[in-house]
Short mmCIF file of C-alpha atoms in Angstrom, two decimals:
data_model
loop_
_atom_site.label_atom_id
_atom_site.label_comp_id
_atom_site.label_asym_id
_atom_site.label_seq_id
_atom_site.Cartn_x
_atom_site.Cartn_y
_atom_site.Cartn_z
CA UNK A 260 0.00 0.00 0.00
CA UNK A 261 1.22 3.45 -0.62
CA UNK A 262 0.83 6.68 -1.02
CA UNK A 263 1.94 9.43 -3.58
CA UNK A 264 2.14 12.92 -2.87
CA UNK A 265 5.22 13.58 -4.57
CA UNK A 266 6.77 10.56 -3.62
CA UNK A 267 6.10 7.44 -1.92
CA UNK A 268 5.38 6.79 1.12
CA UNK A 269 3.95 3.62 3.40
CA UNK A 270 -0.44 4.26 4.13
CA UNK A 271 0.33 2.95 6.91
CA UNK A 272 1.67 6.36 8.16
CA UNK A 273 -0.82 8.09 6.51
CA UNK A 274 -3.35 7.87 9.23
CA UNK A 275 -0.81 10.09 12.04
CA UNK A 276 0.46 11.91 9.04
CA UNK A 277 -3.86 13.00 8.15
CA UNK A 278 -4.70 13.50 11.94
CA UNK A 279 -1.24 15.63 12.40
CA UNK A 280 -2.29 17.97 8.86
CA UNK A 281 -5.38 17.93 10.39
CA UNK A 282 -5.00 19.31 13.82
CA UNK A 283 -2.75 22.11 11.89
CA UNK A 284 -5.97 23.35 9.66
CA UNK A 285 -8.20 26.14 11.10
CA UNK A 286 -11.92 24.69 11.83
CA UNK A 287 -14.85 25.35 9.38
CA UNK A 288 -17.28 24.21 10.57
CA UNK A 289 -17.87 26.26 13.60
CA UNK A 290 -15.79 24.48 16.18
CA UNK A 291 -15.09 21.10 14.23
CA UNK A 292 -12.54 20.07 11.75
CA UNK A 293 -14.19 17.98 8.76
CA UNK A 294 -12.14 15.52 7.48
CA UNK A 295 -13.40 14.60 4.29
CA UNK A 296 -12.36 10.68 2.76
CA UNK A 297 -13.18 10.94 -0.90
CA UNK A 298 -12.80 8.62 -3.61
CA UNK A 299 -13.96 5.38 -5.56
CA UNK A 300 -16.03 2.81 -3.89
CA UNK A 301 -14.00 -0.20 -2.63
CA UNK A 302 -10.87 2.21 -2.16
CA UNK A 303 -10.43 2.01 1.60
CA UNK A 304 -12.31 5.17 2.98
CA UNK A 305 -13.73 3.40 5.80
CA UNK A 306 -10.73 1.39 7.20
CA UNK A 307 -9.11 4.68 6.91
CA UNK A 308 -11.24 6.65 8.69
CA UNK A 309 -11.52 4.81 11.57
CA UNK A 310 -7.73 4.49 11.38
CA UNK A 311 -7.88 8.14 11.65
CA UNK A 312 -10.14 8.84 14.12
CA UNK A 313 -8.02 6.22 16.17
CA UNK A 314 -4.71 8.43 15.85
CA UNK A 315 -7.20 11.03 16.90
CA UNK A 316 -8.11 9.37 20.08
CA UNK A 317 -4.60 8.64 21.02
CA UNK A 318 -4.09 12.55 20.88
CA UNK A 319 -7.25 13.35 23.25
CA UNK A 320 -8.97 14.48 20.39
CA UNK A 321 -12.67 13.51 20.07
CA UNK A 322 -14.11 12.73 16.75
CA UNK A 323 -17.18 11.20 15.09
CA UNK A 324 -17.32 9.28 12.09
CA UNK A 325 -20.01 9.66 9.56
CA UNK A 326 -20.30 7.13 6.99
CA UNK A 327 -21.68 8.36 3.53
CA UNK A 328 -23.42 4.84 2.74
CA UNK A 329 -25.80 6.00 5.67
CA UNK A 330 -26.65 9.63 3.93
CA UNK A 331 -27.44 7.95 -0.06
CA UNK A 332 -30.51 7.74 -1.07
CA UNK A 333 -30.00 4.14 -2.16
CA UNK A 334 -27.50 2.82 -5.65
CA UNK A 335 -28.24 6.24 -7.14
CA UNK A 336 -27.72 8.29 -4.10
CA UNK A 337 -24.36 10.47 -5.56
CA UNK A 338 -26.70 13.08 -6.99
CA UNK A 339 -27.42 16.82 -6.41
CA UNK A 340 -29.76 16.22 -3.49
CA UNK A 341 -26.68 14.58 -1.52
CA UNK A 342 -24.69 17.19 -0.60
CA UNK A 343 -27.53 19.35 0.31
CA UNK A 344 -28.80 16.88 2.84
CA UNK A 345 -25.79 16.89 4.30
CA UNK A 346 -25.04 20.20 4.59
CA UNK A 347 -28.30 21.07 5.86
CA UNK A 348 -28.73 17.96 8.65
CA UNK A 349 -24.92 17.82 9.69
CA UNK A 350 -22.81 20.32 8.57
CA UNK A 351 -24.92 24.16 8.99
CA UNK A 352 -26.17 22.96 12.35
CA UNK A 353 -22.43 21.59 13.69
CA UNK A 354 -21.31 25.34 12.20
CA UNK A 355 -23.45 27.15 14.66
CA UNK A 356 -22.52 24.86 17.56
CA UNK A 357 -25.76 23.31 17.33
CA UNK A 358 -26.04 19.09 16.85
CA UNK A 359 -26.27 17.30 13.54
CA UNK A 360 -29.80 15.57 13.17
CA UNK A 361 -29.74 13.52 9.98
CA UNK A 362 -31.60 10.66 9.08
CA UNK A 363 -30.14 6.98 8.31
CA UNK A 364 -30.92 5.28 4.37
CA UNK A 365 -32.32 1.80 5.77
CA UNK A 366 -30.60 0.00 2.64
CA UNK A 367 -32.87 -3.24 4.13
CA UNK A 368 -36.05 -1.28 3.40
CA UNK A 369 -34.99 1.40 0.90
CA UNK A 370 -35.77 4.50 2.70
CA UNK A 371 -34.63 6.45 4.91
CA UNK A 372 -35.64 5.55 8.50
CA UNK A 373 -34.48 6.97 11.96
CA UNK A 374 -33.21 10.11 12.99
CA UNK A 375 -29.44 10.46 13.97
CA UNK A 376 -28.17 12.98 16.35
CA UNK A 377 -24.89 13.92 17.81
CA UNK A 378 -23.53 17.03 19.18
CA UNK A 379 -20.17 19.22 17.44
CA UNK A 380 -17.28 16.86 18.17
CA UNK A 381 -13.83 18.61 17.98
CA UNK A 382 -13.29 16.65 14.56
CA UNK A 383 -16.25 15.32 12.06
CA UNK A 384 -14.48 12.83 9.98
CA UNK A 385 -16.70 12.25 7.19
CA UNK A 386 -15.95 9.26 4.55
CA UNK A 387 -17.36 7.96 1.31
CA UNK A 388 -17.74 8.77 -1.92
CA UNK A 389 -19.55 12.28 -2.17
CA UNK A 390 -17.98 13.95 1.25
CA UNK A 391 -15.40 16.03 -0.46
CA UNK A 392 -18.02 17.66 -2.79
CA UNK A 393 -17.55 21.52 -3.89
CA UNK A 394 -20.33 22.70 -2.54
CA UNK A 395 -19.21 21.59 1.22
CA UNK A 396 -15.54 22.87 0.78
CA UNK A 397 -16.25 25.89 2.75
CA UNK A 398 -17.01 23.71 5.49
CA UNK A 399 -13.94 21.01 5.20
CA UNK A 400 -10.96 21.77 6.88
CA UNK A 401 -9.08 18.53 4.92
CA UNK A 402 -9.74 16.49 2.14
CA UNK A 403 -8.14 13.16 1.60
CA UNK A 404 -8.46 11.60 -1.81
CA UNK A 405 -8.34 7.79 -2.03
CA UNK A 406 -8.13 5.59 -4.76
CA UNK A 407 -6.73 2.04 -6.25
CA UNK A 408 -7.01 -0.46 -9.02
CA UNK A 409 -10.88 -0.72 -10.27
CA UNK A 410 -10.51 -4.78 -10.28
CA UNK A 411 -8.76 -4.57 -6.44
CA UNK A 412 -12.45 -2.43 -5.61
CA UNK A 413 -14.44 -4.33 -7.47
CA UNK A 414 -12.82 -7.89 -5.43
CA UNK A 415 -13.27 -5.42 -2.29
CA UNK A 416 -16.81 -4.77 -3.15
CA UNK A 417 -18.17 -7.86 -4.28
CA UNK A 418 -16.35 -9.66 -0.61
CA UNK A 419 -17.65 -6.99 1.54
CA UNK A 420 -21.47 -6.89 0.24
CA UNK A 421 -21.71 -9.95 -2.03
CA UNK A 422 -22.04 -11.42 -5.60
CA UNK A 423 -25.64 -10.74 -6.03
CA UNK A 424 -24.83 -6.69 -5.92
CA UNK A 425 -22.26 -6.87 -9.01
CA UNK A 426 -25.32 -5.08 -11.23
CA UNK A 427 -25.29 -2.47 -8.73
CA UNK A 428 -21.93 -2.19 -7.79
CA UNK A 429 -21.01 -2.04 -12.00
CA UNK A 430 -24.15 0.82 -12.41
CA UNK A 431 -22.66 2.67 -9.05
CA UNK A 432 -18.72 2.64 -10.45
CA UNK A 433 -20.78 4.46 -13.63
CA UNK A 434 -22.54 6.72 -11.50
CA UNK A 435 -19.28 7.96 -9.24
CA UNK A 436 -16.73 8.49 -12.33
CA UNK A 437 -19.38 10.94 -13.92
CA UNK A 438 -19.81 12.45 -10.34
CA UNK A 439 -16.05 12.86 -9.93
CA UNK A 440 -15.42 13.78 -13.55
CA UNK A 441 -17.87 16.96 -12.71
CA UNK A 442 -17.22 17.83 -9.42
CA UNK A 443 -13.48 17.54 -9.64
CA UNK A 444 -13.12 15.67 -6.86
CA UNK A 445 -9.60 14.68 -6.94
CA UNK A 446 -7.83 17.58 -8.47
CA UNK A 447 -9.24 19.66 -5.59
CA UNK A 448 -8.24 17.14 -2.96
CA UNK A 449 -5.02 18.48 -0.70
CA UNK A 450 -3.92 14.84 -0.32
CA UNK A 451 -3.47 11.84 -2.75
CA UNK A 452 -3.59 8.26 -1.58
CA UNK A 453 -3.30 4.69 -3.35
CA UNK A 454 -4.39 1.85 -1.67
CA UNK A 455 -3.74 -1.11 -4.27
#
């Protein structure tokens, strides 16, 4: 695994070497530091956001992990309405020191279900494909691009959620390289990763 930011380093440092970046960038978001994990599906945004948030912990720093898979509005979720949503249930409230109250997609039931809460942690690390979009840069403090080998995500995928969601998974990778393509995602990103 590694990373290239003009050079090459091991991702296994990249978590202390995100949290440290981190902790040197001026809050957004009112009082929090977002953290945004962008990239393809199948990448490694989750395993390293809670790699993060752990190097977070061991500094005393509190932090909350958002997952974007709980914010789509199902396979087709990565639209216009996304970052909206997010902005208005998480990120606006969290700026004026009030809690985030957005509601869970129940992927079992296709709709979203329960209401979330949770009050303005010192750093909102938010991960998936979608959380480093331009219309919620004013509000990220940090955004981490990752990316590897479409076959490597697609073995990832398949593992994690199982054969019978290849139709989806195949209409999703279409959905998220348009997505990219227009928001331009990974040019804007301040840090590069590979995770192949």
């Amino acid at each position: 695994m590694t990373s290239r930011v003009g050079g090459q380093d091991d991702l296994a440092d990249a978590p202390i070497r995100i949290a440290t970046t981190l902790l040197d960038c001026a809050p957004r978001c009112g009082s929090t530091r977002l953290l945004a994990i962008d990239g393809p599906a199948g990448s490694g945004k989750t395993t390293l956001a809670a790699a993060v948030s752990a190097a977070l912990v061991a500094r005393s720093v509190g932090s909350v992990v958002l997952h974007m898979d709980d914010l789509y509005d199902g396979w087709t979720g990565l639209d216009e309405t996304l970052a909206s949503r997010v902005e208005q249930q998480v990120l606006a409230p969290l700026a004026t020191g009030e809690p985030a109250r957005w509601q869970r997609y129940d992927w079992a039931t296709r709709r979203f279900g329960a209401w979330e809460t949770f009050e303005p942690p010192q750093v909102l690390v938010l991960e998936g494909c979608g959380s480093g979009a331009r219309p919620l840069t004013a509000y990220t403090s940090l955004l981490v691009w990752l990316e590897a080998d479409p076959d490597e995500r697609l073995r990832r995928g398949l593992a994690r959620d199982g054969e019978q969601v290849l139709p989806h998974w195949l209409a999703w990778t279409d959905l998220e390289a348009t997505y990219f393509a227009a928001d331009g995602t990974r040019a804007r990103a301040d840090l590069r990763l590979r995770n192949d």
